[in-house]
PDB file of C-alpha atoms and ligand atoms in Angstrom:
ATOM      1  CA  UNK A   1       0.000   0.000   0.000  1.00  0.00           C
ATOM      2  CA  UNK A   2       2.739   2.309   0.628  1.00  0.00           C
ATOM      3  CA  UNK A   3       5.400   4.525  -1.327  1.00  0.00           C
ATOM      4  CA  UNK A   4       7.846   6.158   0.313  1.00  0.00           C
ATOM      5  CA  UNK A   5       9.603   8.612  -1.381  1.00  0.00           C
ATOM      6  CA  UNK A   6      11.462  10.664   1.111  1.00  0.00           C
ATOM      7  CA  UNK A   7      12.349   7.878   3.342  1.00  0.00           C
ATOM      8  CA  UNK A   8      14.414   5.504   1.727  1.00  0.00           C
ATOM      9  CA  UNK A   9      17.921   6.903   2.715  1.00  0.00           C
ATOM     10  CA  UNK A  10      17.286   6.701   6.164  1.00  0.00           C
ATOM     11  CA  UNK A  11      16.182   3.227   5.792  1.00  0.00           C
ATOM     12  CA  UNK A  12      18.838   2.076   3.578  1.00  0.00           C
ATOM     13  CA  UNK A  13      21.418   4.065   5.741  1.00  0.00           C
ATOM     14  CA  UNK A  14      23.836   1.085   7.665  1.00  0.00           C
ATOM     15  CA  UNK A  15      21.626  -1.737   6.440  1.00  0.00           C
ATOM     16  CA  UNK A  16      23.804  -4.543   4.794  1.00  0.00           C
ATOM     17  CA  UNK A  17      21.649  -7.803   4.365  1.00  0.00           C
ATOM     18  CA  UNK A  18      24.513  -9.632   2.436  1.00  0.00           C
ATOM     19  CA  UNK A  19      24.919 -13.205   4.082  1.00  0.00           C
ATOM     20  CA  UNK A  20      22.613 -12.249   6.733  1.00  0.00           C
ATOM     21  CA  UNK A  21      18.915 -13.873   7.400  1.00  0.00           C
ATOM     22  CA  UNK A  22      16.280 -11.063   7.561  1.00  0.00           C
ATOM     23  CA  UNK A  23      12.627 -11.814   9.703  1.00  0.00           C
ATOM     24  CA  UNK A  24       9.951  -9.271   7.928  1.00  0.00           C
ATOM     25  CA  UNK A  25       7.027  -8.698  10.299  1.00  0.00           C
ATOM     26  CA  UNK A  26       4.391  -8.281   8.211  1.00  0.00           C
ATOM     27  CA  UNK A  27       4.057  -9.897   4.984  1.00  0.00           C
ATOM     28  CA  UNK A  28       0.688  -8.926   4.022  1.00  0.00           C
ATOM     29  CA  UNK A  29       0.095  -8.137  -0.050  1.00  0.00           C
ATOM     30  CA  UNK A  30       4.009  -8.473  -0.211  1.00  0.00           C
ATOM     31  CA  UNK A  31       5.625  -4.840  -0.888  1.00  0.00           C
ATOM     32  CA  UNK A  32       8.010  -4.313   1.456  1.00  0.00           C
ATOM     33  CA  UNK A  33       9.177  -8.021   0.551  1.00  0.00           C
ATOM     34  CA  UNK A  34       9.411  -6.796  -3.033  1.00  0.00           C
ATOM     35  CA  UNK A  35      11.132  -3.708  -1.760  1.00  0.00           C
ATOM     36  CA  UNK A  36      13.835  -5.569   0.065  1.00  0.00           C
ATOM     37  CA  UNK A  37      14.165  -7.753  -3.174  1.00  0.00           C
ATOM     38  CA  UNK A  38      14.773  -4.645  -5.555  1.00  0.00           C
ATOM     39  CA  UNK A  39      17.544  -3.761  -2.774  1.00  0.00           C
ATOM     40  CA  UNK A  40      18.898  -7.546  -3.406  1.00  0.00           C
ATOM     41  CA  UNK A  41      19.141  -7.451  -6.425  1.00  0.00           C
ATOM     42  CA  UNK A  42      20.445  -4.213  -7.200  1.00  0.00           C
ATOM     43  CA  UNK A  43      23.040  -4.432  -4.547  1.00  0.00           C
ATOM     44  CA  UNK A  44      23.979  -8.423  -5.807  1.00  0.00           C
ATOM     45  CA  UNK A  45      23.415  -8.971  -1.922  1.00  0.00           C
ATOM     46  CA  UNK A  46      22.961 -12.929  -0.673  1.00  0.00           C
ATOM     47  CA  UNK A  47      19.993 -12.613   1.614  1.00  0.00           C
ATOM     48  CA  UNK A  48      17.950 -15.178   3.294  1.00  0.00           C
ATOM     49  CA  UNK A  49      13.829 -14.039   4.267  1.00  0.00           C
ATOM     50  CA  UNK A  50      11.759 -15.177   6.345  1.00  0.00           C
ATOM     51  CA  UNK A  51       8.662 -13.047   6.060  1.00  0.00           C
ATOM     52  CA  UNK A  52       5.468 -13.671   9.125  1.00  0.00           C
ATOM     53  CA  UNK A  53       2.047 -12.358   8.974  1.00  0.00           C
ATOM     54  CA  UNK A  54      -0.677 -13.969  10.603  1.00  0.00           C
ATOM     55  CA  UNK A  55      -2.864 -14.211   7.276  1.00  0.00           C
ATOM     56  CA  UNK A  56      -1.523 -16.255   4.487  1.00  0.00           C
ATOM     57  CA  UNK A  57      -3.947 -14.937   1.623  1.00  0.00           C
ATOM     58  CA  UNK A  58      -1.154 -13.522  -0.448  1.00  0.00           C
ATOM     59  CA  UNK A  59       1.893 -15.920   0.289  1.00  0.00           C
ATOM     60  CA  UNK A  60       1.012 -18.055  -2.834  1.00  0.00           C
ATOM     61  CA  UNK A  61       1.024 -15.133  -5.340  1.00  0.00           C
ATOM     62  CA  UNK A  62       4.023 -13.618  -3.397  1.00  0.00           C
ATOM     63  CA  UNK A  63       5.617 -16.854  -4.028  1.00  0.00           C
ATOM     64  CA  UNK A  64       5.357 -16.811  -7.590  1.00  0.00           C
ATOM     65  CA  UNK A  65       6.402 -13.579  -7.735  1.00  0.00           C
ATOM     66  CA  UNK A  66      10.005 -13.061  -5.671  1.00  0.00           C
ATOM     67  CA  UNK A  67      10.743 -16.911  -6.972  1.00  0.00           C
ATOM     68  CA  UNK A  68      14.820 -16.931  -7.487  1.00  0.00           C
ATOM     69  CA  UNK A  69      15.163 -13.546  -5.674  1.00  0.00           C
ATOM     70  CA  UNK A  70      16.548 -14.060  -2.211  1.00  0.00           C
ATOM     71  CA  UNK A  71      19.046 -16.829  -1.544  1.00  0.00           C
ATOM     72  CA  UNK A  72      16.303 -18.387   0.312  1.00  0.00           C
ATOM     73  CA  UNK A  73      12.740 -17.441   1.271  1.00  0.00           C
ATOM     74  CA  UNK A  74      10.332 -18.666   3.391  1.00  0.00           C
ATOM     75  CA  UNK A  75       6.760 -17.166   4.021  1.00  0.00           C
ATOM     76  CA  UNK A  76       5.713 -18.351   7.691  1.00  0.00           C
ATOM     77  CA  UNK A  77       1.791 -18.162   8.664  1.00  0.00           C
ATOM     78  CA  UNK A  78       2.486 -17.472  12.940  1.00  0.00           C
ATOM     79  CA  UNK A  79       1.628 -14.330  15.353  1.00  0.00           C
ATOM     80  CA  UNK A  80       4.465 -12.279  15.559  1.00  0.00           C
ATOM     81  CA  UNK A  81       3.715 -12.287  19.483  1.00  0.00           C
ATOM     82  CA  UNK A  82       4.770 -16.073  19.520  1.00  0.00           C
ATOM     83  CA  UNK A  83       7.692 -16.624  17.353  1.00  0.00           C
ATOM     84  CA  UNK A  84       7.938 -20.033  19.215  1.00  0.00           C
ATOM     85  CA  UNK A  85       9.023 -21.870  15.574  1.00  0.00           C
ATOM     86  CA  UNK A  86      12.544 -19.623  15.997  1.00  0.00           C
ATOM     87  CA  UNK A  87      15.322 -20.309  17.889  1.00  0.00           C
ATOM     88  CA  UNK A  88      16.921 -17.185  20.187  1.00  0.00           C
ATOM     89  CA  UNK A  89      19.854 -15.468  18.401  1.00  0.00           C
ATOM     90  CA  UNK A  90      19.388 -16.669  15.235  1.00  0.00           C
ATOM     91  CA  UNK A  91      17.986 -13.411  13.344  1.00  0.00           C
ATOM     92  CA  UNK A  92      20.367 -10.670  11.678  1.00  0.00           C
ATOM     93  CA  UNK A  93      18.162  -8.053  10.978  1.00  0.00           C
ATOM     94  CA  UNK A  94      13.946  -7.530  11.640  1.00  0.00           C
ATOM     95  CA  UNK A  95      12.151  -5.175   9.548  1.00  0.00           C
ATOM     96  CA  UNK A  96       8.686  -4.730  10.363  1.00  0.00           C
ATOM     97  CA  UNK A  97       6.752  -2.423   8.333  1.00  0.00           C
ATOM     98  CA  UNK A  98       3.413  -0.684   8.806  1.00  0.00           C
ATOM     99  CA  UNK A  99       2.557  -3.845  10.805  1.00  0.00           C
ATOM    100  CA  UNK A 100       3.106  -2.791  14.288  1.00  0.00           C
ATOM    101  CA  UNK A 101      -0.057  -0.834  14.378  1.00  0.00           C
ATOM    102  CA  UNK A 102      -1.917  -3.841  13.373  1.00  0.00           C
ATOM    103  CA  UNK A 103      -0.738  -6.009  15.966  1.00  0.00           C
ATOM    104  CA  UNK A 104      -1.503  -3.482  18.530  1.00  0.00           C
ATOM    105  CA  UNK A 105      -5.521  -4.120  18.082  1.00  0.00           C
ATOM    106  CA  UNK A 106      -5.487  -5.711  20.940  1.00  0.00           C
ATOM    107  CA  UNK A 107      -3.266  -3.748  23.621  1.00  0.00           C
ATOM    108  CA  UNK A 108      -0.186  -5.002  24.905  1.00  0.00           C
ATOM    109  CA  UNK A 109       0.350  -7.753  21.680  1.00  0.00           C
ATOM    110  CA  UNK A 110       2.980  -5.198  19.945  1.00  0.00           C
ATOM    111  CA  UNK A 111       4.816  -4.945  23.175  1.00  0.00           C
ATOM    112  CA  UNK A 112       5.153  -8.899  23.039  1.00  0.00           C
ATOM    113  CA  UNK A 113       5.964  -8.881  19.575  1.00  0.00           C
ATOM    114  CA  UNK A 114       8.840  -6.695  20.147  1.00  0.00           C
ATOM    115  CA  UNK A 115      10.008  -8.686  23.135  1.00  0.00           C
ATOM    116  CA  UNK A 116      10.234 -11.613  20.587  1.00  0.00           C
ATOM    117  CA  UNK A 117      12.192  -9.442  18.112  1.00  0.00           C
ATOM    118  CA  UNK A 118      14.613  -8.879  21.163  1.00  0.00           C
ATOM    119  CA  UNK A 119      14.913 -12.960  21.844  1.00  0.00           C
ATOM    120  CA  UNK A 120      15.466 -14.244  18.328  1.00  0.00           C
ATOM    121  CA  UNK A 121      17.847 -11.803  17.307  1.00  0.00           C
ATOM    122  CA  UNK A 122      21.426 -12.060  17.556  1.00  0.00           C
ATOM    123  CA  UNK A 123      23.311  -9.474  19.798  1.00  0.00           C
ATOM    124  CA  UNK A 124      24.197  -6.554  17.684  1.00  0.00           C
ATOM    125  CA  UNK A 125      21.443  -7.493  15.382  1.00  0.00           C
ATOM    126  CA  UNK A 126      19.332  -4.613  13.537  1.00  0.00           C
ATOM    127  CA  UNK A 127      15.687  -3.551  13.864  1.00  0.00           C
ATOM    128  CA  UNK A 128      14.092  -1.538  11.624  1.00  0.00           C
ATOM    129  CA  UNK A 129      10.510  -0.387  12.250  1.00  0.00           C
ATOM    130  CA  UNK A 130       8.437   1.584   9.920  1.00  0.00           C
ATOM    131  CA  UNK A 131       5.069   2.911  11.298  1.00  0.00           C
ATOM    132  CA  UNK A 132       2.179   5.606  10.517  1.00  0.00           C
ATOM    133  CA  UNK A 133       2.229   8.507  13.322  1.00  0.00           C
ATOM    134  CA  UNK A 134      -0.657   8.751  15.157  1.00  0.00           C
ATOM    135  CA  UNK A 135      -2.803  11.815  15.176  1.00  0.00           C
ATOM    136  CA  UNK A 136      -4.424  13.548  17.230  1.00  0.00           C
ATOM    137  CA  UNK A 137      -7.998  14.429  15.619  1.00  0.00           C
ATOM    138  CA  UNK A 138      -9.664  14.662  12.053  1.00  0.00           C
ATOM    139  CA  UNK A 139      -9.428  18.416  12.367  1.00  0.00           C
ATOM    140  CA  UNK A 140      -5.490  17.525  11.408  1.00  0.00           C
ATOM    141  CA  UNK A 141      -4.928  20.370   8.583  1.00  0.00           C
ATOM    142  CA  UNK A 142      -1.505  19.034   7.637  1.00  0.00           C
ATOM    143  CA  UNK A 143      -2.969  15.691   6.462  1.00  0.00           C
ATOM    144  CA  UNK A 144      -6.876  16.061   5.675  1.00  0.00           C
ATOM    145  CA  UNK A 145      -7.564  13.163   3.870  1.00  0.00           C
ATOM    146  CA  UNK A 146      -5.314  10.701   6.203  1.00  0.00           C
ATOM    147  CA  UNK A 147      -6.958  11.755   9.079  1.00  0.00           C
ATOM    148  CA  UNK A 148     -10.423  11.737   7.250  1.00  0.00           C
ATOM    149  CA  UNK A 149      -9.719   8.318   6.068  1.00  0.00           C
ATOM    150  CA  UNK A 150      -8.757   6.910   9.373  1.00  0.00           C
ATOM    151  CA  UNK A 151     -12.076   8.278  10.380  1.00  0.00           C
ATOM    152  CA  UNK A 152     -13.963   6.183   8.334  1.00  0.00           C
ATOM    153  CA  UNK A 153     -12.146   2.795   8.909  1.00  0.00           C
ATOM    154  CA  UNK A 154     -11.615   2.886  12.475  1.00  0.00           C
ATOM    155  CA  UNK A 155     -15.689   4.498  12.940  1.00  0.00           C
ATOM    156  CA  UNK A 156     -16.706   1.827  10.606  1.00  0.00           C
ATOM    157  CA  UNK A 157     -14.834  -0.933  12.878  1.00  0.00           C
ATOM    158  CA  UNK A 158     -16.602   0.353  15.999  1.00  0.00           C
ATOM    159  CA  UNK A 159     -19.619  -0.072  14.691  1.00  0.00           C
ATOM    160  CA  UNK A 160     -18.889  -3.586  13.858  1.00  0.00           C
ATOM    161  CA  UNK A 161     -17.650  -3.978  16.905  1.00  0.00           C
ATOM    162  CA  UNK A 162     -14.005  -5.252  15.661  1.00  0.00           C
ATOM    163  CA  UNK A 163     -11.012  -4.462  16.545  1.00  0.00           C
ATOM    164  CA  UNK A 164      -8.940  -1.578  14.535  1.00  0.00           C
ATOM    165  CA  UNK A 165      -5.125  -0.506  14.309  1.00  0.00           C
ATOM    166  CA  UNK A 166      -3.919   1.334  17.038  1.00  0.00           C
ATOM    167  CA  UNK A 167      -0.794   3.469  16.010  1.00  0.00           C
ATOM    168  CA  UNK A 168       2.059   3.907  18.291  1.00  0.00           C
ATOM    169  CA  UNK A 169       3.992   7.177  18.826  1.00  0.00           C
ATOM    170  CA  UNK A 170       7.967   6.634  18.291  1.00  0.00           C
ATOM    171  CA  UNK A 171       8.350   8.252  21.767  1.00  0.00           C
ATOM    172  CA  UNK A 172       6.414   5.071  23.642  1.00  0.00           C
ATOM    173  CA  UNK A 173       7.939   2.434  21.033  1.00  0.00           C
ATOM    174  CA  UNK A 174      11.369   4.127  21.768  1.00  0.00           C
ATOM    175  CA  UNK A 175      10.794   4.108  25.755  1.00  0.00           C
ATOM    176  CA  UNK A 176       9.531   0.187  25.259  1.00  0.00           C
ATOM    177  CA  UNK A 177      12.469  -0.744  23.287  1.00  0.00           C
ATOM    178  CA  UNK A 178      14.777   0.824  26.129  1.00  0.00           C
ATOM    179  CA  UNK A 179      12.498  -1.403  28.775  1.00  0.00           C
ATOM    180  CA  UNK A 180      12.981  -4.915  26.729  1.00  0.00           C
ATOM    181  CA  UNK A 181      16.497  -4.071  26.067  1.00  0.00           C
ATOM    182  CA  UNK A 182      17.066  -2.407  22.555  1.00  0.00           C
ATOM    183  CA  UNK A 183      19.887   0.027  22.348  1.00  0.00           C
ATOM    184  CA  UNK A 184      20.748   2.899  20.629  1.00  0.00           C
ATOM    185  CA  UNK A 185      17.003   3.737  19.412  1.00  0.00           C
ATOM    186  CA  UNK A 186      16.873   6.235  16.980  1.00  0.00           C
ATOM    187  CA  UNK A 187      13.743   7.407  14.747  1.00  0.00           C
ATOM    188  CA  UNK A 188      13.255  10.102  12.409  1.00  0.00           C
ATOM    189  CA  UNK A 189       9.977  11.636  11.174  1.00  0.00           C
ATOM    190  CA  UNK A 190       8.429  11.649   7.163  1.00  0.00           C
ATOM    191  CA  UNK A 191       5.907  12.536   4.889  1.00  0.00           C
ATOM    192  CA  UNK A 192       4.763   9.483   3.675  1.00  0.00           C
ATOM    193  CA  UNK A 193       3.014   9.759   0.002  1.00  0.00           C
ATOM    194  CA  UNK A 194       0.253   7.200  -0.516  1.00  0.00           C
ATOM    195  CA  UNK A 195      -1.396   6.453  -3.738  1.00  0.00           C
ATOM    196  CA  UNK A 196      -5.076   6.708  -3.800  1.00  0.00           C
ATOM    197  CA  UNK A 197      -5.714   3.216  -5.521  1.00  0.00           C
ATOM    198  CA  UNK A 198      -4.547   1.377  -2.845  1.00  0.00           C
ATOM    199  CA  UNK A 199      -6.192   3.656  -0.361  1.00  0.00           C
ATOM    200  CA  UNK A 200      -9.691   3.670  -1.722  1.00  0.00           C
ATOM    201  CA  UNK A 201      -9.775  -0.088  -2.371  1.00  0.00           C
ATOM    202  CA  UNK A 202      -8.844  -0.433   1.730  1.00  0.00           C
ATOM    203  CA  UNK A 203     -12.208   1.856   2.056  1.00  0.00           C
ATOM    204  CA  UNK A 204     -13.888   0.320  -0.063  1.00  0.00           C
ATOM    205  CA  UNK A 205     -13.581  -3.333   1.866  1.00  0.00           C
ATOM    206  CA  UNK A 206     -14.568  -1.481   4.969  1.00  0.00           C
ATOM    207  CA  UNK A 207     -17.472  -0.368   3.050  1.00  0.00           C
ATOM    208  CA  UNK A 208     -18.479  -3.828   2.045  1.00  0.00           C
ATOM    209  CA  UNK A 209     -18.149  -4.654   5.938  1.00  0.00           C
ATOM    210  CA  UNK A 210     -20.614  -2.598   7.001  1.00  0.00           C
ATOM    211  CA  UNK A 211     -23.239  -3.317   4.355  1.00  0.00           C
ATOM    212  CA  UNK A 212     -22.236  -7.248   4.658  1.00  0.00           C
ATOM    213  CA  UNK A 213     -24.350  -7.324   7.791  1.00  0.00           C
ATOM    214  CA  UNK A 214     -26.187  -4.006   7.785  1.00  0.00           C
ATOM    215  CA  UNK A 215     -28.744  -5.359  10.325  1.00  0.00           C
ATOM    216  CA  UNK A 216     -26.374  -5.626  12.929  1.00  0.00           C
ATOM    217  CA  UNK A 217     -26.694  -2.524  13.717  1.00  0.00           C
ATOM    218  CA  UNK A 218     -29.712  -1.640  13.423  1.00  0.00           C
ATOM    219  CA  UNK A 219     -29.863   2.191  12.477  1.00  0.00           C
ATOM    220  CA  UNK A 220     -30.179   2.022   8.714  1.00  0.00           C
ATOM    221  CA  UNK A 221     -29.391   6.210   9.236  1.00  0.00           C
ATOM    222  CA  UNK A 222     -26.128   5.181  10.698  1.00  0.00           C
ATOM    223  CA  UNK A 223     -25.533   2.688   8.146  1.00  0.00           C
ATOM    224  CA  UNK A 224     -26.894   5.415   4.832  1.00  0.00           C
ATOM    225  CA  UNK A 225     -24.286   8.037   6.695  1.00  0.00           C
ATOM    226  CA  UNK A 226     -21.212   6.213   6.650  1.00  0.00           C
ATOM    227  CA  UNK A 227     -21.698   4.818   3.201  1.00  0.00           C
ATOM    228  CA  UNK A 228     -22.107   8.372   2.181  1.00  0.00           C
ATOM    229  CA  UNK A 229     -19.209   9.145   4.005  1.00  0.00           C
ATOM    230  CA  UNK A 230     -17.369   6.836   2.328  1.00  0.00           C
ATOM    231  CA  UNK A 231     -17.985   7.118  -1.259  1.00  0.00           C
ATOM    232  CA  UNK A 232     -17.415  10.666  -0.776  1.00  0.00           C
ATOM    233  CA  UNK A 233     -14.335  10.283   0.705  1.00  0.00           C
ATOM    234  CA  UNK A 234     -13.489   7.691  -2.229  1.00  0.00           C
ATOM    235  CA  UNK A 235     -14.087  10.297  -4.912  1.00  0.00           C
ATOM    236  CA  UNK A 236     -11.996  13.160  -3.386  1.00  0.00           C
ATOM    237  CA  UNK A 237      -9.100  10.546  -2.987  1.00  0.00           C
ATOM    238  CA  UNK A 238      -9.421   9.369  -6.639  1.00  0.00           C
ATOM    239  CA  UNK A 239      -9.611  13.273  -7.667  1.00  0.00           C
ATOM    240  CA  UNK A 240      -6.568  13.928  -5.561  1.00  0.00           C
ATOM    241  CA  UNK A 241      -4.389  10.602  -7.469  1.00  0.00           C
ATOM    242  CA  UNK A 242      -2.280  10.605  -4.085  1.00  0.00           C
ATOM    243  CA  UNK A 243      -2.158  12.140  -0.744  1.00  0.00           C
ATOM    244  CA  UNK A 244       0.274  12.362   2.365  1.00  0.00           C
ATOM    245  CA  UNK A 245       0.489  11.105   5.556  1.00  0.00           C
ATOM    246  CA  UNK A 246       2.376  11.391   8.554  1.00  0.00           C
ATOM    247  CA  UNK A 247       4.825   8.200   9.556  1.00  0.00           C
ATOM    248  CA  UNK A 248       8.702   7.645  10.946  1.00  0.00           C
ATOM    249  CA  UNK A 249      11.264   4.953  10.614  1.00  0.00           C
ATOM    250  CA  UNK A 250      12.844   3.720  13.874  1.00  0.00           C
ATOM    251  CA  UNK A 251      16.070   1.832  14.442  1.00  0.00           C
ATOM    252  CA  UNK A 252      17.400   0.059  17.383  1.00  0.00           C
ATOM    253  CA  UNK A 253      19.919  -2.443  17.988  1.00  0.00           C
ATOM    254  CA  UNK A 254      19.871  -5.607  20.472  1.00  0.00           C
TER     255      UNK A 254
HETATM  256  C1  SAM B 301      -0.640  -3.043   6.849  1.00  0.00           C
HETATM  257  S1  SAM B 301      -0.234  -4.739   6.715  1.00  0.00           S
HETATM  258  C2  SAM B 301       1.503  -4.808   6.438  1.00  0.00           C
HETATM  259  C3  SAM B 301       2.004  -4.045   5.270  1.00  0.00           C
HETATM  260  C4  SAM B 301       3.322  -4.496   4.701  1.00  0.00           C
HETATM  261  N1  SAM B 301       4.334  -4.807   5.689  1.00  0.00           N
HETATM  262  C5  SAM B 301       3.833  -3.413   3.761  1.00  0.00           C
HETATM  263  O1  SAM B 301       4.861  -2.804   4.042  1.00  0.00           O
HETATM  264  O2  SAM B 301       3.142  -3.153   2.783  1.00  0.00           O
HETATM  265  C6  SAM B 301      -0.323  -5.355   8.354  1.00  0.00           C
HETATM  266  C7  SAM B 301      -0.195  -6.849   8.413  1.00  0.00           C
HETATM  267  O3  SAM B 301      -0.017  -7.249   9.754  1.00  0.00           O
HETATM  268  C8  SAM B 301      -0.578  -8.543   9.890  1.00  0.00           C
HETATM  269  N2  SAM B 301      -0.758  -8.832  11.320  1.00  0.00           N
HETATM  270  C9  SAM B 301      -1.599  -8.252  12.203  1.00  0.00           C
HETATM  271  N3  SAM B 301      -1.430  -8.782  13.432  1.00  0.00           N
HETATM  272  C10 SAM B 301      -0.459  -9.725  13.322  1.00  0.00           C
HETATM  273  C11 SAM B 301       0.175 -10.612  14.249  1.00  0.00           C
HETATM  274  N4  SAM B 301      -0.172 -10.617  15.548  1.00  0.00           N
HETATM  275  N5  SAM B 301       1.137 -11.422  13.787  1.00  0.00           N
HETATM  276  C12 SAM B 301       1.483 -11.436  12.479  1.00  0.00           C
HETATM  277  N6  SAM B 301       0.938 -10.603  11.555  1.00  0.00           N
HETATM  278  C13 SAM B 301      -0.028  -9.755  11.976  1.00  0.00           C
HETATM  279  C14 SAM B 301      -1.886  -8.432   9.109  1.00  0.00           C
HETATM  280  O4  SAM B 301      -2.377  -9.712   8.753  1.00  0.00           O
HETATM  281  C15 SAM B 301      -1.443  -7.597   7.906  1.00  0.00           C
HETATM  282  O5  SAM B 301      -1.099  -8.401   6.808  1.00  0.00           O
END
């Protein structure tokens, strides 16, 4: 879902993944995995990947498509909270991108995750952590349609009564860190751009959610509002081709 423009020397900056086996957090449709690949390949780097999410729906086309890429790659269907198939020590570097937030729907499951990135890599070993910046309210003027968009989904999931992404400020993930051990944290702040495809076909599922079982809740106002809502919301973003929102790339070391 995500293009970073601005970003990528900070990530890049000190990251060598030649000979060195790489955990992703976060596999999901596959990008950053393709991202790291490009990086392979361009920098003739022998990697080894093993890439976790907790949903396997894209690991067959992902498959297919990084086949031959990395030295070896493995896509692993586990909760990144209980890494109990890895050994400790064993991992060079984590990445974990855009995912955090997403195990944090249910409180306290990031801060285990992390505490698992601490055991299973090696001493000296490299985190990387990319993650959206929280916001305060809608009423943000620096990033309208982010905020309005995270509006919609996270409303939308209340209704529904499920569970949404909870992002976590780089100030709490960097005093955590220091708590399970991490040194030398480090983050720095971007302007993520996002293209509107991706981002209106997210809304769009969420849309489908709430009209998939419209009679749970029982207002069919409260329902006819937040499609509205929605599909407005859908048209700006498709006017605007891409918009920006707030995010920051941490680093640590074990
Ligand atoms: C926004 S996506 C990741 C995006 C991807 N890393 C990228 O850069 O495009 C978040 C992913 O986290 C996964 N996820 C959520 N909770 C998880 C958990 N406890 N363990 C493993 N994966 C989890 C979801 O299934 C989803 O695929």
């Amino acid at each position: 879902m995500y293009q970073i423009h601005t970003a990528d020397h900070y990530l890049w900056e000190n990251l060598n993944l030649d000979g060195k086996l790489v955990l992703e957090g976060g596999t999901s449709w596959g990008n950053t995995t393709q991202r790291i690949a490009e990086k392979v390949e361009e920098q003739g780097w022998k990697t080894r990947l093993i890439s976790v999410d907790i949903d396997d729906d894209h690991f067959n086309q992902i498959q297919e498509l990084l086949h031959g890429r990395f030295e070896e790659l493995q896509l692993r269907q586990a909760d990144l909270s209980r890494l109990d198939f890895m050994e400790n020590n064993v991992i060079d570097v984590v990445i974990c991108n855009y995912t955090l937030s997403s195990v944090n729907q249910f409180p306290l499951r990031a801060t285990k995750a992390l505490s698992e990135f601490h055991r299973v890599l090696k001493p000296g070993g490299q985190l990387v952590i990319m993650e959206e910046m929280p916001i305060w309210s809608v009423e943000n003027r620096d990033y309208p349609y982010w905020s309005q968009r995270l509006r919609v989904i996270k409303s939308i999931s209340v209704l529904k009564a499920m569970a949404h992404f909870n992002e976590i400020h780089p100030i709490d993930l960097e005093q955590t860190l220091g708590i399970l051990g991490f040194k030398q944290v480090k983050y720095q702040e971007f302007k993520e751009i996002i293209d509107s495809e991706m981002a209106t076909r997210f809304l769009d599922k969420r849309k489908q959610t709430l009209l998939k079982g419209v009679n749970d809740i029982e207002n069919e106002n409260l329902t006819k509002g937040f499609v509205e809502i929605t599909e407005k919301l859908v048209k700006e973003l498709e006017l605007a081709k891409e918009f920006s929102a707030p995010a920051y790339i941490l680093k640590a070391i074990k």
